[in-house]
Coordinates of C-alpha atoms in Angstrom, one line a residue:
Chain A
M1 CA -11.5 -29.9 -12.6
R2 CA -12.8 -31.3 -15.9
L3 CA -15.6 -33.7 -16.1
A4 CA -17.0 -36.1 -18.3
I5 CA -19.7 -38.8 -17.8
C6 CA -19.9 -41.7 -19.9
A7 CA -23.3 -43.7 -20.5
G8 CA -24.7 -46.4 -22.4
P9 CA -26.6 -49.7 -22.6
S10 CA -24.5 -52.8 -20.9
T11 CA -21.7 -54.5 -22.8
T12 CA -21.5 -51.8 -25.6
G13 CA -17.7 -51.1 -24.6
K14 CA -18.0 -48.1 -21.9
T15 CA -15.0 -49.5 -20.3
A16 CA -13.2 -50.3 -23.1
V17 CA -13.4 -46.6 -24.5
L18 CA -12.4 -45.4 -21.2
R19 CA -9.6 -47.5 -20.6
H20 CA -8.1 -45.9 -24.0
L21 CA -8.8 -42.3 -22.7
I22 CA -7.0 -43.1 -19.4
A23 CA -3.9 -44.2 -21.2
D24 CA -4.4 -41.3 -23.6
L25 CA -4.6 -38.8 -20.6
L26 CA -2.1 -40.3 -18.7
Q27 CA 0.3 -40.0 -21.4
K28 CA -0.6 -36.2 -21.5
G29 CA 0.1 -35.9 -17.8
T30 CA -3.5 -35.5 -16.8
P31 CA -4.0 -38.4 -14.6
P32 CA -7.9 -39.1 -14.1
A33 CA -10.1 -40.1 -11.2
F34 CA -12.3 -43.0 -12.2
L35 CA -16.1 -43.3 -10.8
K36 CA -18.3 -46.2 -11.3
I37 CA -21.8 -46.2 -10.5
D38 CA -23.8 -49.2 -11.5
V39 CA -27.0 -51.0 -9.7
Q40 CA -25.3 -54.1 -7.9
Y41 CA -22.1 -55.4 -9.7
A42 CA -19.4 -54.0 -10.8
E43 CA -15.3 -54.5 -10.9
E44 CA -14.3 -51.5 -13.4
D45 CA -12.8 -49.6 -10.5
E46 CA -10.7 -52.3 -9.5
I47 CA -9.5 -53.6 -13.0
L48 CA -8.7 -49.8 -13.8
A49 CA -6.6 -49.1 -10.5
A50 CA -4.8 -52.2 -11.0
E51 CA -3.9 -51.2 -14.6
F52 CA -3.2 -47.5 -14.5
G53 CA -2.6 -47.0 -10.8
I54 CA -5.1 -43.9 -10.8
P55 CA -7.9 -43.3 -8.3
T56 CA -11.0 -45.0 -8.8
R57 CA -14.3 -45.8 -6.9
K58 CA -17.2 -47.3 -7.3
V59 CA -21.1 -46.8 -6.1
Y60 CA -23.8 -49.1 -6.3
S61 CA -26.9 -47.2 -6.5
G62 CA -29.1 -50.2 -5.0
E63 CA -32.6 -48.7 -4.4
L64 CA -32.1 -45.7 -6.4
C65 CA -31.7 -45.5 -10.3
P66 CA -28.1 -45.0 -11.5
D67 CA -28.7 -41.7 -12.8
H68 CA -30.5 -40.6 -9.5
C69 CA -27.6 -41.8 -7.7
N70 CA -25.2 -39.9 -9.9
V71 CA -26.9 -36.6 -8.8
M72 CA -26.6 -37.4 -5.4
V73 CA -22.8 -38.4 -5.6
L74 CA -21.4 -36.3 -8.1
G75 CA -20.8 -33.1 -5.9
D76 CA -18.7 -35.4 -3.5
A77 CA -17.0 -37.2 -6.1
L78 CA -15.7 -34.0 -7.6
H79 CA -14.2 -32.9 -4.0
W80 CA -12.6 -36.5 -3.8
A81 CA -11.1 -36.4 -7.5
R82 CA -9.7 -33.0 -6.5
K83 CA -8.2 -34.0 -3.0
A84 CA -6.6 -36.9 -4.9
G85 CA -4.7 -34.3 -6.9
C86 CA -6.6 -35.2 -10.1
E87 CA -7.8 -32.5 -12.9
V88 CA -10.2 -34.9 -14.6
L89 CA -13.1 -36.8 -13.3
L90 CA -14.5 -39.6 -15.5
V91 CA -17.6 -41.2 -14.3
E92 CA -19.5 -44.3 -15.9
T93 CA -22.8 -44.9 -15.4
A94 CA -25.2 -47.5 -16.5
G95 CA -28.1 -45.6 -17.5
L96 CA -31.0 -47.8 -17.7
C97 CA -34.6 -46.7 -18.2
L98 CA -33.8 -44.5 -21.3
R99 CA -35.9 -41.5 -19.8
C100 CA -33.1 -39.0 -18.3
S101 CA -29.6 -38.8 -18.8
P102 CA -26.9 -38.4 -16.6
Y103 CA -25.2 -35.3 -18.3
V104 CA -24.5 -31.9 -16.4
D105 CA -24.1 -28.4 -17.8
G106 CA -20.3 -27.6 -18.0
G107 CA -19.3 -31.3 -18.3
L108 CA -18.8 -33.5 -21.5
G109 CA -21.7 -36.0 -22.0
I110 CA -20.3 -39.2 -23.9
V111 CA -22.7 -41.9 -24.9
V112 CA -21.3 -45.4 -25.9
L113 CA -23.4 -47.4 -28.4
E114 CA -22.3 -50.5 -30.2
A115 CA -23.2 -50.7 -34.1
T116 CA -24.5 -54.4 -33.5
S117 CA -27.2 -53.5 -31.6
G118 CA -29.6 -52.6 -34.4
M119 CA -30.3 -49.9 -36.8
N120 CA -33.4 -48.8 -34.9
L121 CA -31.2 -48.2 -31.8
P122 CA -30.8 -44.9 -31.7
R123 CA -34.5 -43.7 -32.2
K124 CA -34.8 -46.0 -28.9
V125 CA -32.5 -44.7 -26.2
G126 CA -33.7 -41.2 -25.9
P127 CA -31.9 -38.2 -23.8
M128 CA -28.9 -40.7 -23.2
L129 CA -28.3 -40.1 -26.9
T130 CA -30.1 -36.6 -27.7
L131 CA -28.5 -34.7 -24.7
A132 CA -24.7 -36.0 -25.3
D133 CA -21.9 -34.1 -26.7
V134 CA -20.3 -37.3 -28.2
A135 CA -21.7 -40.4 -29.3
V136 CA -19.1 -43.5 -29.8
V137 CA -20.2 -46.3 -32.1
T138 CA -18.2 -49.4 -31.1
K139 CA -17.9 -52.8 -32.9
I140 CA -18.0 -50.8 -36.0
D141 CA -16.2 -53.6 -37.9
R142 CA -19.0 -56.3 -36.8
V143 CA -21.8 -54.9 -39.0
S144 CA -22.3 -54.1 -42.7
Q145 CA -21.3 -50.7 -44.5
A146 CA -25.1 -50.2 -45.0
E147 CA -26.1 -51.2 -41.5
R148 CA -23.1 -48.9 -40.0
E149 CA -24.4 -45.9 -42.2
V150 CA -27.9 -46.3 -41.4
F151 CA -27.0 -46.3 -37.9
R152 CA -24.9 -43.1 -38.1
A153 CA -27.4 -41.3 -39.9
R154 CA -30.2 -42.3 -37.3
I155 CA -28.2 -41.1 -34.7
Q156 CA -28.0 -37.8 -36.6
D157 CA -31.6 -37.8 -37.0
A158 CA -32.4 -38.5 -33.2
A159 CA -29.6 -36.0 -32.2
P160 CA -28.3 -33.6 -34.7
R161 CA -26.0 -31.9 -32.8
V162 CA -24.0 -34.5 -31.4
R163 CA -20.6 -35.5 -32.7
I164 CA -20.2 -39.0 -33.8
R165 CA -17.1 -41.0 -33.1
E166 CA -16.4 -44.3 -34.7
M167 CA -14.1 -46.6 -32.6
D168 CA -12.4 -50.0 -32.9
A169 CA -12.8 -50.2 -28.7
L170 CA -10.7 -53.3 -28.2
H171 CA -7.8 -51.6 -30.1
G172 CA -8.0 -48.0 -29.2
I173 CA -8.4 -47.1 -32.7
G174 CA -10.1 -43.6 -33.1
I175 CA -9.5 -42.8 -29.3
A176 CA -7.4 -39.7 -30.2
A177 CA -10.7 -37.6 -31.3
L178 CA -12.2 -38.4 -28.0
A179 CA -9.4 -37.4 -25.9
G180 CA -9.4 -34.0 -28.0
H181 CA -12.9 -33.5 -26.6
I182 CA -11.8 -33.7 -23.1
E183 CA -9.0 -31.5 -23.8
T184 CA -11.6 -28.6 -25.2
T185 CA -13.9 -29.0 -22.1
A186 CA -14.3 -26.3 -19.8
E187 CA -13.3 -26.2 -16.1
T188 CA -16.3 -27.7 -14.3
P189 CA -18.4 -24.7 -13.0
D190 CA -19.3 -24.5 -8.9
K191 CA -22.9 -24.9 -9.4
L192 CA -23.6 -28.3 -11.4
L193 CA -27.2 -28.5 -13.0
L194 CA -28.4 -31.6 -14.7
R195 CA -28.6 -30.7 -18.5
G196 CA -31.9 -32.4 -19.2
N197 CA -35.3 -32.2 -17.3
P198 CA -35.9 -35.5 -15.4
P199 CA -39.0 -37.5 -16.2
V200 CA -42.2 -36.5 -14.5
G201 CA -43.6 -39.1 -12.3
T202 CA -44.7 -40.2 -8.7
C203 CA -43.4 -44.1 -9.1
T204 CA -46.0 -45.9 -7.0
I205 CA -44.1 -49.3 -7.8
C206 CA -41.2 -47.7 -6.6
V207 CA -43.0 -47.3 -3.0
G208 CA -44.2 -50.8 -3.0
R209 CA -47.7 -51.2 -4.8
K210 CA -47.7 -54.4 -6.4
E211 CA -51.2 -54.5 -8.0
I212 CA -51.2 -55.0 -11.7
G213 CA -53.6 -52.4 -13.5
W214 CA -53.8 -48.5 -13.4
Q215 CA -57.0 -48.4 -11.1
S216 CA -54.7 -49.4 -8.2
H217 CA -52.1 -46.7 -8.7
F218 CA -52.1 -43.0 -8.7
G219 CA -49.9 -40.1 -10.1
V220 CA -48.9 -40.4 -13.6
V221 CA -50.6 -43.4 -15.1
R222 CA -52.1 -45.0 -18.4
A223 CA -54.1 -47.2 -19.5
L224 CA -53.7 -49.3 -23.0
E225 CA -55.9 -47.1 -24.8
N226 CA -55.0 -43.7 -23.2
A227 CA -51.8 -41.4 -23.1
T228 CA -50.2 -40.8 -19.5
F229 CA -52.7 -39.0 -17.5
Y230 CA -52.8 -37.9 -14.0
R231 CA -55.0 -39.6 -11.4
G232 CA -55.2 -38.8 -7.5
E233 CA -54.7 -35.4 -5.7
Chain B
M1 CA -29.9 -28.3 -25.4
Q2 CA -29.2 -26.1 -22.7
G3 CA -26.1 -24.4 -20.8
P4 CA -22.5 -24.1 -21.8
V5 CA -21.6 -26.3 -24.9
A6 CA -18.2 -28.2 -24.5
V7 CA -17.5 -29.4 -28.0
A8 CA -17.6 -27.9 -31.3
R9 CA -21.0 -27.7 -32.8
S10 CA -22.4 -29.6 -35.6
P11 CA -20.8 -30.1 -39.1
L12 CA -23.9 -28.3 -40.7
D13 CA -22.6 -25.1 -39.1
Q14 CA -19.3 -25.4 -41.0
P15 CA -18.8 -24.7 -44.7
P16 CA -19.2 -27.5 -47.1
A17 CA -16.6 -29.9 -47.5
R18 CA -15.8 -31.0 -51.1
L19 CA -18.0 -33.8 -52.2
A20 CA -16.5 -37.1 -51.5
T21 CA -17.0 -38.3 -55.0
E22 CA -14.6 -35.9 -56.4
I23 CA -11.7 -37.2 -54.6
T24 CA -9.3 -38.3 -57.5
S25 CA -6.6 -39.8 -55.1
I26 CA -5.4 -41.0 -51.6
T27 CA -1.9 -40.9 -50.2
I28 CA -0.7 -43.1 -47.7
L29 CA 2.2 -41.8 -45.6
G30 CA 4.6 -44.5 -43.9
G31 CA 4.7 -44.5 -40.0
R32 CA 5.9 -47.1 -37.9
G33 CA 6.1 -50.8 -37.4
K34 CA 5.2 -53.1 -34.6
L35 CA 8.7 -52.5 -32.8
G36 CA 8.5 -48.8 -33.4
D37 CA 10.9 -48.9 -36.6
P38 CA 10.2 -46.7 -39.2
E39 CA 8.4 -48.3 -42.0
P40 CA 10.4 -48.9 -45.2
I41 CA 7.9 -47.6 -47.3
R42 CA 7.2 -43.8 -46.7
R43 CA 4.9 -42.5 -49.3
I44 CA 2.1 -44.6 -51.5
D45 CA -0.1 -43.1 -53.8
L46 CA -3.0 -44.3 -55.1
Q47 CA -5.2 -43.3 -58.2
M48 CA -8.8 -43.4 -58.8
G49 CA -9.7 -46.6 -60.9
Q50 CA -6.6 -48.7 -59.4
V51 CA -6.8 -52.0 -57.8
I52 CA -4.6 -52.7 -55.0
S53 CA -4.0 -55.8 -52.8
V54 CA -2.2 -55.7 -49.5
V55 CA -0.6 -59.1 -48.9
G56 CA 1.4 -60.4 -46.0
P57 CA 1.2 -63.2 -43.6
T58 CA -1.3 -63.2 -40.7
G59 CA -0.4 -60.8 -38.0
S60 CA 1.6 -58.8 -40.4
G61 CA -0.4 -55.7 -40.1
K62 CA -2.9 -55.6 -43.3
T63 CA -5.8 -55.0 -41.3
T64 CA -4.1 -52.4 -39.2
L65 CA -3.4 -50.6 -42.3
I66 CA -7.1 -50.9 -43.9
N67 CA -8.2 -49.5 -40.4
D68 CA -5.7 -46.3 -40.8
L69 CA -7.3 -45.9 -44.1
E70 CA -10.7 -46.1 -43.0
L71 CA -10.3 -43.6 -40.0
F72 CA -8.2 -41.3 -41.9
A73 CA -5.0 -41.7 -39.6
D74 CA -3.5 -38.5 -38.7
G75 CA -0.3 -39.7 -36.8
T76 CA -2.5 -40.6 -33.6
T77 CA -3.2 -44.3 -34.3
P78 CA -0.4 -46.9 -33.0
T79 CA 1.2 -47.0 -36.6
G80 CA 1.7 -43.2 -36.8
R81 CA 0.4 -43.1 -40.2
R82 CA -1.1 -40.4 -42.0
I83 CA -3.8 -40.5 -45.0
L84 CA -4.3 -37.8 -47.2
T85 CA -6.8 -37.3 -49.8
D86 CA -5.7 -35.4 -53.1
G87 CA -2.5 -34.5 -51.4
E88 CA -4.1 -33.0 -48.7
V89 CA -5.4 -33.4 -44.9
P90 CA -8.8 -34.9 -45.2
P91 CA -11.7 -32.4 -43.9
A92 CA -13.2 -33.4 -40.6
E93 CA -16.6 -33.6 -42.5
Y94 CA -15.3 -36.8 -43.9
R95 CA -15.6 -38.6 -40.3
D96 CA -18.6 -36.5 -39.1
D97 CA -21.1 -36.5 -41.7
P98 CA -22.0 -40.2 -42.9
S99 CA -23.3 -39.2 -46.1
R100 CA -19.7 -37.5 -47.0
H101 CA -17.4 -40.3 -45.6
P102 CA -15.5 -41.5 -48.9
I103 CA -14.9 -45.2 -47.6
A104 CA -16.7 -48.2 -47.7
L105 CA -15.2 -50.9 -45.7
I106 CA -16.2 -54.6 -45.9
T107 CA -14.3 -57.0 -43.4
Q108 CA -14.0 -60.8 -42.8
H109 CA -16.2 -60.2 -39.4
T110 CA -18.6 -58.1 -41.2
T111 CA -22.2 -59.8 -41.3
F112 CA -25.8 -58.5 -41.8
L113 CA -27.8 -58.3 -38.4
S114 CA -31.0 -56.6 -40.1
D115 CA -33.8 -59.0 -40.6
L116 CA -35.5 -56.5 -42.9
P117 CA -36.5 -58.0 -46.5
V118 CA -33.5 -57.4 -49.0
R119 CA -35.5 -55.0 -50.9
E120 CA -36.4 -52.8 -47.8
F121 CA -33.0 -52.6 -46.5
I122 CA -31.2 -51.7 -49.7
T123 CA -34.0 -49.0 -50.2
T124 CA -33.2 -47.8 -46.3
H125 CA -29.8 -47.6 -47.0
A126 CA -30.0 -45.9 -50.3
Q127 CA -32.5 -43.4 -49.0
I128 CA -29.5 -41.9 -46.4
R129 CA -26.9 -41.9 -48.9
Q130 CA -28.6 -40.6 -52.2
N131 CA -30.8 -37.1 -52.0
D132 CA -32.7 -37.6 -55.5
A133 CA -35.6 -39.8 -54.2
S134 CA -36.4 -40.6 -58.1
R135 CA -33.4 -42.8 -58.4
I136 CA -33.9 -45.0 -55.2
Q137 CA -35.7 -47.9 -57.5
A138 CA -33.0 -48.0 -60.0
T139 CA -30.4 -48.5 -57.4
L140 CA -31.9 -51.2 -55.9
A141 CA -32.3 -52.8 -59.2
A142 CA -29.0 -52.0 -60.0
T143 CA -27.5 -53.3 -56.9
L144 CA -29.4 -56.8 -57.0
V145 CA -28.1 -57.1 -60.7
F146 CA -24.5 -56.5 -59.8
A147 CA -24.7 -59.0 -56.6
N148 CA -26.4 -61.7 -58.8
E149 CA -23.3 -61.5 -61.3
L150 CA -21.4 -62.0 -58.4
T151 CA -23.0 -65.2 -56.7
G152 CA -24.2 -68.4 -58.3
E153 CA -27.5 -68.1 -56.2
P154 CA -29.9 -65.2 -57.1
I155 CA -31.0 -62.9 -54.3
P156 CA -34.7 -63.4 -53.9
P157 CA -35.4 -59.6 -53.1
D158 CA -38.2 -60.4 -50.7
S159 CA -36.4 -62.7 -48.7
R160 CA -34.8 -61.5 -45.1
M161 CA -31.4 -60.3 -45.0
T162 CA -30.8 -62.9 -42.1
E163 CA -31.6 -65.8 -44.3
L164 CA -29.0 -65.1 -47.2
S165 CA -26.3 -67.7 -47.8
G166 CA -22.7 -66.3 -47.2
G167 CA -21.8 -66.2 -50.6
Q168 CA -25.2 -64.1 -51.2
A169 CA -24.5 -61.9 -48.3
R170 CA -20.9 -61.1 -49.4
A171 CA -22.0 -60.5 -53.0
L172 CA -24.8 -58.4 -51.5
M173 CA -22.3 -56.3 -49.3
I174 CA -19.9 -55.9 -52.3
A175 CA -22.7 -54.7 -54.4
D176 CA -23.9 -52.3 -51.7
A177 CA -20.9 -50.8 -51.2
T178 CA -19.9 -50.4 -54.9
I179 CA -23.3 -49.2 -56.3
V180 CA -25.3 -47.6 -53.1
C181 CA -22.6 -46.1 -51.4
E182 CA -21.0 -44.3 -54.1
T183 CA -18.1 -44.2 -52.2
P184 CA -14.9 -43.7 -54.4
I185 CA -12.8 -45.7 -52.1
V186 CA -13.7 -49.3 -51.3
L187 CA -11.8 -51.5 -48.7
L188 CA -12.2 -55.1 -48.9
D189 CA -10.7 -57.1 -46.1
E190 CA -10.4 -60.9 -47.0
V191 CA -13.5 -61.5 -48.9
E192 CA -12.7 -64.4 -50.7
N193 CA -13.5 -67.2 -48.8
A194 CA -17.3 -66.5 -49.3
G195 CA -17.7 -68.2 -52.4
I196 CA -18.0 -65.1 -55.0
H197 CA -16.9 -65.4 -58.5
R198 CA -13.7 -63.2 -58.0
T199 CA -12.5 -62.7 -61.6
R200 CA -16.0 -61.4 -62.3
A201 CA -16.0 -59.3 -59.2
L202 CA -12.8 -57.6 -60.1
E203 CA -14.0 -56.8 -63.8
L204 CA -17.3 -55.6 -62.5
L205 CA -15.5 -53.3 -60.1
R206 CA -13.3 -52.1 -62.8
A207 CA -15.9 -50.7 -64.6
H208 CA -16.8 -48.4 -61.7
R209 CA -14.0 -45.9 -61.3
K210 CA -12.9 -46.0 -57.6
I211 CA -10.2 -47.0 -55.8
F212 CA -10.3 -50.9 -54.5
I213 CA -7.9 -52.3 -51.8
F214 CA -8.3 -55.9 -51.1
V215 CA -6.4 -57.5 -47.9
T216 CA -6.1 -61.1 -49.4
H217 CA -4.4 -64.2 -49.5
D218 CA -5.5 -65.3 -52.7
P219 CA -3.1 -65.2 -55.7
R220 CA -5.9 -64.7 -58.1
I221 CA -7.0 -61.4 -56.6
A222 CA -3.4 -60.1 -56.1
L223 CA -2.3 -60.7 -59.5
L224 CA -5.4 -59.1 -60.9
S225 CA -4.6 -55.9 -59.1
D226 CA -2.8 -53.3 -60.6
H227 CA -0.4 -53.0 -57.5
R228 CA 0.4 -54.9 -54.2
I229 CA 1.5 -53.5 -50.8
V230 CA 3.9 -56.1 -49.1
M231 CA 3.4 -56.0 -45.4
Q232 CA 5.7 -57.5 -42.6
N233 CA 5.7 -57.1 -38.7
G234 CA 3.3 -54.4 -39.1
S235 CA 5.2 -52.1 -41.6
M236 CA 4.8 -51.8 -45.1
T237 CA 7.7 -53.1 -46.6
H238 CA 7.4 -53.3 -50.7
L239 CA 5.1 -51.8 -53.3
L240 CA 5.2 -54.1 -56.6
E241 CA 3.5 -53.1 -59.7
T242 CA 2.2 -56.3 -61.4
D243 CA 4.7 -56.9 -64.3
E244 CA 4.1 -58.7 -67.8
Q245 CA 5.3 -62.0 -66.5
E246 CA 2.9 -61.8 -63.5
R247 CA 0.1 -61.1 -65.8
E248 CA 1.0 -64.2 -67.7
V249 CA 1.1 -66.0 -64.4
S250 CA -2.0 -64.5 -63.5
L251 CA -3.7 -66.5 -66.5
R252 CA -2.4 -69.4 -65.5
V253 CA -3.5 -69.1 -62.0
N254 CA -7.2 -68.3 -63.1
Q255 CA -7.0 -71.6 -64.8
L256 CA -5.7 -73.6 -62.2
D257 CA -8.1 -72.0 -59.8
D258 CA -11.1 -72.8 -62.2
R259 CA -10.0 -76.3 -62.2
L260 CA -10.1 -76.6 -58.5
A261 CA -13.2 -74.9 -58.6
S262 CA -14.8 -77.3 -60.9
L263 CA -13.6 -80.2 -58.5
R264 CA -15.2 -78.3 -55.6
D265 CA -18.6 -77.9 -57.4
R266 CA -18.5 -81.8 -58.3
L267 CA -17.7 -82.8 -54.7
R268 CA -20.3 -80.4 -53.6
S269 CA -23.1 -81.9 -55.8
G270 CA -22.3 -85.2 -54.1
Q271 CA -20.0 -86.7 -57.2
R272 CA -17.1 -89.1 -57.0
L273 CA -13.7 -87.9 -58.4
T274 CA -11.1 -90.3 -60.3
V275 CA -7.4 -90.1 -60.7
R276 CA -8.0 -89.2 -64.3
E277 CA -9.4 -85.6 -63.3
V278 CA -6.1 -84.6 -62.1
D279 CA -4.0 -86.3 -64.7
G280 CA -1.3 -84.0 -66.1
W281 CA -1.6 -81.5 -62.9
T282 CA 1.3 -82.0 -61.3

């Protein structure tokens, strides 16, 4: 079993990229299974199942963050994909808070970014980009050559080791290079580990405290004029 | 990064490629048309210094050809075409390292999204394209001079990119691609509709030794080119060299076009036209 996890902000074209990837994998005789992890709404699983007849599933993370949910379900999902007779599992996840990333050691990490989201985006998305193996840049025909080049250079600044693949995701132009990365991905190891360190923090807001102001909270907190500090036991 | 690594690593780990600016020719090897039929034109070699137009009806595959060039198609795009540089498969570094990519692309959809001031924007781009910091101010100045030659309305260096008119933006894009990028190949996809001085543009572009490829519906640009690639149903069907007769036609087309342009300017400035203006035109 080989694993590729695809992350990226909403509407960047993750599904469009994966659609072409699925078509390519099918053509090569390695049908993939597809898992979508989203917070509260997704229909990509139904669309891709209808389009390609491959096994698909979705999980709503609900109260959990999608990357947290990914950690919970990924082991089961690999088992499911194997039982469904697939050799590749593609996971599409909506990484949201930019503090961690869903990639695991031994799997391929793909981040999808759109060139139209501004030249500073590569500096903002954190480990979702810096821990990826491949950064797919979509909507390249929409921005000026200058912005596209600055975007690429800033990806390389933020993540010097990531491979950049520019794609016209609507038409699948440039997909072959990405498909090549899946082919060279090793078999998934038995023990899976998150590639990055999760953020440090006990979130008092997640457990229900609604008061504004750090004085009402504990754990890792911060004030406007301070870096983060620890408050409490 | 920790743990096993799935992908061959940074381009920096590999021996340096030839500098992109040393390219002297690119080759298009024909693939197949929309119906899967082999393209009639099997090979086109384009030399440095040439201006080429790609012509054909809407939907005939002009933009797809441009995309193949831009991506250095290796037989895996839907057309099956292959692109060579200097007769060889282009090195992977062209795709992977932004400062080595030898092609600049300007399409009909391209816009500036940045709201930086023009001066800062061009400087930012020059910084990633050029290693020599001492040249950046000169590059900025040259880019603005070039752009202002193409547009009727000079570009204020301190105005924001998003405040530029369509003509100014297009002129700046062409100037940026020609001067800042230093790429030996520039692709221009239907840029003629944006109110730039086309004859002046071609004169200026020819002064820079590059390969310019225009996708165009404009007879003026097509006839000022050295060659034109004719597209039909997704295939390259003909490669025509502009001949003596057509150069003659080109001059007349320019005159007609200039006359139309003068009418356009008068309408724009609120004037009325009379039948006298077009006496003897037909």
